[in-house]
Amino acid sequence: MEMSKADNMLSILWLLRSGKRVTAQQLADDLEIHVRTVYRCIDSLCASGAPIIADSGPNGGYRLLGEFIDSPLLFDAEEQKALVHASVFAREAGYPFTDALARAVDKLKRYTNEEQLERINRHSSGLAVIQTPTDARELELLRQLEEAAARGESLNMDYAKGPELTSGNRVLDPYGIVHWKGKWYIVGFCRLRQEVRSFRVDRIVRLEAADTRFERPAAFSPRDFLLRSLLPNSADDKTQVIVRLQGHEHALNELCKHWLFGHALVERRRPGEVLFKLEELPLKTYVPYFLLPYGRSLEILEPQMLIDRMAEVSLQMFKHYEVMQIKIRKDGNRR
């Protein structure tokens, strides 16, 4: 791909920052451009005030004035490190434009001197992120959603919902994609329901362009919308229930770091006791499953409704595994 004149000029500056003398031919070879293009770019850089010095003779070539080499052209060392680390996080989170991101990091590394490159590599090798891989199909969906959101183009979407993951069609005005707890979501206006909703990207069956366009509300934040839909509404105390727990300090500490309980925390009382405010619906649906892994290290003091629901869920799990246990024993006896 042919580079623009501005790209060539910037690339020449990067190469000259090594502090070594570089001939026009060497610059042309490195950038895969004609030597005449190098001369034109250097003339333009000098006219713009870049302190490029031309040394004649057998060991001559172009170099930059010392003070200019020491000053950051675009990014200083800390900024370079931060960009490389951010690229690691983005890649592992399933960022849909990893190819472009990799090219940007490669370009950053290409136009550094040996000392800078060694420092970048040292920092990048010291950071690792472990995430569930995002498959190629989901990455393509994320690219389509992000680009449609940026262009203001509606999409026809087949979406699998419910316990049976039944597919249904709707037209969506995509407002933005959000990464939350290892999953990607698309937030947008659903024309079927006539309201803003969020959808898990891994449950999208198919996407194609619709013949309509939209404008996203100026003050709308997909991130804030998704958080409001997941977290308890602290402004509406009438719908909230006091949850009082006691238990081992390490268990309570971990629970208070949980994305839901951390937001719902009211106070840490005497050692071994904590108070939360949560809405009734989560207490009856998914909250018991968050508490189950803590086993007997936690005790529910109130409400009674949550104690009853925990007992019900635990009994269901016991029966489920009891049936499994009996079946395995029967199969073993047959052998």
XYZ file of C-alpha atoms in Angstrom:
335
model
C 0.000 0.000 0.000
C 1.466 3.380 -1.029
C 2.140 5.742 1.845
C 1.090 9.386 1.787
C 3.679 12.158 1.857
C 2.813 12.904 5.497
C 3.374 9.238 6.413
C 6.719 9.256 4.603
C 7.822 12.413 6.394
C 6.860 11.021 9.788
C 8.591 7.716 9.027
C 11.794 9.514 8.048
C 11.738 11.445 11.333
C 11.304 8.209 13.269
C 14.229 6.581 11.480
C 16.467 9.596 12.046
C 15.692 9.514 15.783
C 18.098 6.578 16.137
C 20.855 9.193 16.291
C 22.877 7.485 13.562
C 23.713 8.970 10.177
C 21.443 7.508 7.522
C 21.855 7.985 3.788
C 18.986 8.872 1.478
C 19.343 5.465 -0.177
C 19.091 3.674 3.177
C 15.947 5.634 4.003
C 14.500 4.802 0.598
C 15.268 1.095 1.067
C 13.770 0.982 4.571
C 10.576 2.726 3.500
C 10.395 1.062 0.075
C 10.127 4.399 -1.734
C 12.173 6.136 -4.449
C 15.232 8.087 -3.332
C 13.831 11.218 -5.011
C 10.815 10.953 -2.685
C 13.221 10.936 0.271
C 14.872 14.160 -0.930
C 11.481 15.862 -1.378
C 10.325 14.780 2.094
C 13.544 15.982 3.741
C 13.220 19.351 1.978
C 9.646 19.634 3.307
C 10.739 18.665 6.823
C 13.528 21.247 6.815
C 11.102 23.887 5.556
C 8.805 22.958 8.467
C 11.587 23.548 10.984
C 12.834 20.002 11.606
C 16.571 20.253 12.553
C 17.900 17.745 9.997
C 21.656 17.958 9.419
C 23.255 16.687 6.181
C 26.852 15.495 6.618
C 28.914 15.051 3.461
C 31.780 12.666 2.837
C 32.237 8.878 2.797
C 30.553 8.427 6.198
C 28.013 11.136 5.604
C 24.262 11.067 5.681
C 21.324 12.670 7.411
C 20.903 12.992 11.165
C 18.821 14.937 13.645
C 20.078 17.580 16.036
C 20.775 15.997 19.456
C 18.171 17.937 21.445
C 15.458 16.947 18.979
C 16.340 13.249 19.381
C 15.953 13.467 23.156
C 12.523 15.114 22.988
C 9.493 12.865 22.376
C 8.283 13.056 18.783
C 4.865 11.572 19.523
C 4.968 9.357 22.622
C 7.354 9.319 25.554
C 8.487 6.074 27.219
C 5.547 5.900 29.636
C 3.052 6.569 26.843
C 4.625 3.868 24.670
C 4.388 1.367 27.526
C 0.760 2.295 28.210
C -0.198 1.852 24.537
C 1.436 -1.578 24.319
C -0.222 -2.695 27.572
C -3.597 -1.375 26.385
C -3.237 -3.370 23.176
C -2.752 -6.552 25.238
C -5.941 -5.880 27.213
C -7.907 -5.047 24.067
C -6.726 -8.142 22.205
C -7.580 -10.506 25.060
C -10.984 -8.879 25.603
C -11.930 -9.691 22.013
C -11.504 -6.206 20.557
C -12.857 -6.499 16.999
C -10.098 -4.509 15.288
C -7.045 -6.391 16.544
C -5.384 -6.449 13.109
C -5.312 -2.653 12.944
C -4.194 -2.523 16.569
C -1.314 -4.917 15.863
C -0.233 -2.796 12.887
C -0.229 0.310 15.073
C 1.938 -1.372 17.715
C 4.283 -2.717 15.022
C 4.594 0.793 13.613
C 5.350 2.121 17.089
C 8.098 -0.479 17.530
C 9.468 0.023 14.032
C 10.198 3.694 14.517
C 12.092 3.444 17.793
C 15.785 3.133 18.450
C 17.296 -0.036 19.927
C 17.146 1.217 23.511
C 13.482 2.236 23.205
C 12.541 -1.049 21.523
C 14.286 -3.083 24.220
C 12.387 -1.152 26.902
C 9.029 -1.642 25.137
C 9.624 -5.388 24.759
C 10.675 -5.677 28.392
C 7.486 -4.015 29.598
C 5.195 -5.876 27.176
C 6.588 -9.264 28.242
C 5.840 -8.405 31.872
C 2.068 -8.170 31.391
C -0.380 -10.967 30.586
C -4.184 -11.020 30.468
C -6.227 -14.226 30.624
C -9.685 -14.092 29.079
C -12.019 -16.534 27.397
C -11.166 -16.306 23.666
C -13.642 -14.530 21.400
C -14.386 -16.644 18.335
C -14.021 -15.386 14.763
C -17.781 -15.259 14.180
C -18.350 -12.989 17.187
C -15.458 -10.738 16.148
C -17.093 -10.249 12.749
C -20.425 -9.413 14.430
C -18.670 -6.874 16.651
C -17.087 -5.234 13.608
C -20.476 -4.985 11.880
C -22.143 -3.559 14.984
C -19.433 -0.980 15.680
C -19.321 0.225 12.093
C -23.125 0.417 11.823
C -23.248 2.390 15.089
C -20.632 4.847 13.790
C -22.449 5.295 10.459
C -25.931 5.493 11.992
C -27.239 2.534 9.966
C -29.999 0.225 11.229
C -29.564 -3.547 11.158
C -31.855 -6.529 10.704
C -30.983 -8.881 13.547
C -31.911 -12.498 14.245
C -31.487 -12.973 17.995
C -31.723 -16.128 20.126
C -33.558 -15.545 23.415
C -35.171 -17.483 26.255
C -34.184 -20.833 27.794
C -34.623 -22.557 24.430
C -32.675 -19.810 22.594
C -35.493 -19.386 20.091
C -34.479 -17.102 17.225
C -36.557 -14.000 16.487
C -36.096 -11.111 14.049
C -36.049 -7.402 14.840
C -34.679 -4.149 13.462
C -32.066 -2.570 15.708
C -30.571 0.912 15.765
C -27.148 0.082 17.297
C -25.938 2.787 19.685
C -22.715 1.139 20.869
C -20.976 -2.049 21.991
C -20.056 -2.626 25.646
C -17.680 -5.179 27.180
C -18.906 -6.382 30.583
C -17.720 -9.309 32.728
C -16.135 -11.171 29.816
C -19.148 -10.705 27.502
C -19.887 -8.248 24.688
C -23.257 -6.468 24.521
C -24.874 -4.243 21.919
C -27.074 -1.458 23.242
C -29.553 0.154 20.884
C -33.130 1.046 20.050
C -35.207 -2.058 19.324
C -37.909 -1.138 16.802
C -39.871 -4.279 17.669
C -40.230 -3.319 21.354
C -40.001 0.440 20.719
C -37.461 0.930 23.505
C -33.726 0.951 24.154
C -32.488 -2.525 25.049
C -29.260 -4.490 25.411
C -28.430 -7.775 23.661
C -25.612 -10.260 24.112
C -23.520 -10.389 20.952
C -22.830 -14.128 21.302
C -26.587 -14.758 20.948
C -26.916 -12.903 17.655
C -27.657 -15.420 14.912
C -27.464 -13.109 11.898
C -26.978 -9.457 10.972
C -27.624 -7.613 7.747
C -28.018 -3.975 6.783
C -31.519 -2.494 6.896
C -32.722 0.276 4.597
C -33.062 2.842 7.387
C -30.794 5.241 9.228
C -30.920 6.747 12.712
C -29.317 9.340 14.964
C -28.192 8.308 18.404
C -29.395 10.662 21.179
C -26.580 13.113 21.870
C -26.321 12.500 25.622
C -26.875 8.734 25.495
C -24.230 6.430 27.014
C -24.443 2.689 26.165
C -22.208 1.957 29.164
C -24.440 3.813 31.628
C -27.585 2.218 30.181
C -26.203 -1.307 30.596
C -25.080 -0.625 34.164
C -28.478 0.814 35.095
C -30.181 -2.299 33.736
C -27.913 -4.602 35.783
C -27.396 -2.760 39.051
C -29.996 -1.976 41.746
C -31.704 1.390 41.516
C -30.537 3.216 44.623
C -32.969 6.074 43.947
C -36.016 3.835 44.470
C -35.881 2.601 48.081
C -39.462 1.315 47.949
C -38.491 -1.611 45.709
C -35.391 -2.560 47.718
C -34.975 -5.145 50.452
C -32.454 -5.159 53.287
C -30.097 -8.148 53.104
C -28.121 -8.843 56.294
C -25.365 -11.435 56.234
C -22.802 -12.665 58.700
C -19.855 -14.946 58.156
C -16.105 -15.301 57.883
C -14.303 -12.041 57.223
C -12.527 -13.331 54.098
C -15.880 -14.411 52.600
C -17.483 -11.039 53.350
C -14.474 -9.216 51.893
C -14.771 -11.177 48.646
C -18.537 -10.641 48.514
C -18.140 -6.878 48.926
C -15.869 -6.870 45.835
C -18.550 -8.554 43.719
C -19.945 -6.301 40.975
C -23.518 -6.522 42.353
C -22.949 -6.671 46.104
C -20.224 -4.044 45.981
C -22.697 -1.611 44.426
C -25.471 -2.593 46.886
C -23.312 -2.297 50.018
C -24.875 -0.178 52.783
C -22.409 -0.731 55.632
C -19.948 -3.116 57.235
C -21.197 -3.535 60.778
C -19.446 -5.291 63.657
C -16.794 -7.772 62.524
C -18.429 -10.581 60.616
C -21.607 -8.745 59.567
C -22.569 -6.742 56.476
C -25.686 -4.966 55.199
C -26.864 -4.680 51.570
C -29.877 -3.230 49.765
C -31.115 -5.206 46.761
C -34.272 -5.323 44.712
C -36.658 -8.226 45.259
C -36.484 -9.699 41.750
C -32.715 -10.425 41.810
C -33.123 -11.989 45.268
C -35.613 -14.455 43.805
C -33.664 -15.175 40.612
C -29.873 -14.941 40.336
C -28.631 -13.733 43.757
C -28.911 -17.234 45.345
C -26.543 -18.581 42.683
C -24.010 -15.864 43.564
C -24.160 -16.922 47.239
C -24.005 -20.695 46.735
C -20.203 -20.888 46.175
C -19.626 -19.423 49.651
C -21.256 -22.480 51.226
C -21.312 -22.495 55.025
C -18.931 -19.544 55.335
C -21.973 -17.228 55.084
C -25.208 -17.084 57.070
C -28.286 -15.107 55.992
C -29.863 -13.198 58.887
C -32.522 -11.514 56.760
C -34.733 -11.484 54.727
C -36.602 -14.750 55.241
C -37.491 -14.720 51.536
C -33.817 -15.128 50.583
C -33.314 -17.942 53.126
C -36.318 -19.780 51.657
C -35.069 -19.273 48.110
C -31.556 -20.482 49.008
C -33.057 -23.619 50.571
C -35.159 -24.199 47.453
C -32.225 -23.779 45.056
C -29.976 -25.974 47.213
C -32.626 -28.714 47.352
C -33.055 -28.595 43.571
C -29.307 -28.997 43.125
C -29.218 -31.840 45.661
C -31.979 -33.712 43.825
C -30.286 -33.112 40.477
C -26.984 -34.610 41.615
C -28.667 -37.339 43.638
C -30.347 -38.615 40.459
C -26.966 -38.480 38.729
C -25.325 -40.347 41.606
C -27.953 -43.112 41.582
C -27.646 -43.500 37.807
C -23.846 -43.842 37.982
C -24.128 -46.448 40.740
C -26.665 -48.451 38.740
C -24.478 -48.323 35.636
C -21.512 -49.468 37.722
C -23.425 -52.414 39.184
C -24.477 -53.540 35.690
C -20.833 -53.775 34.682
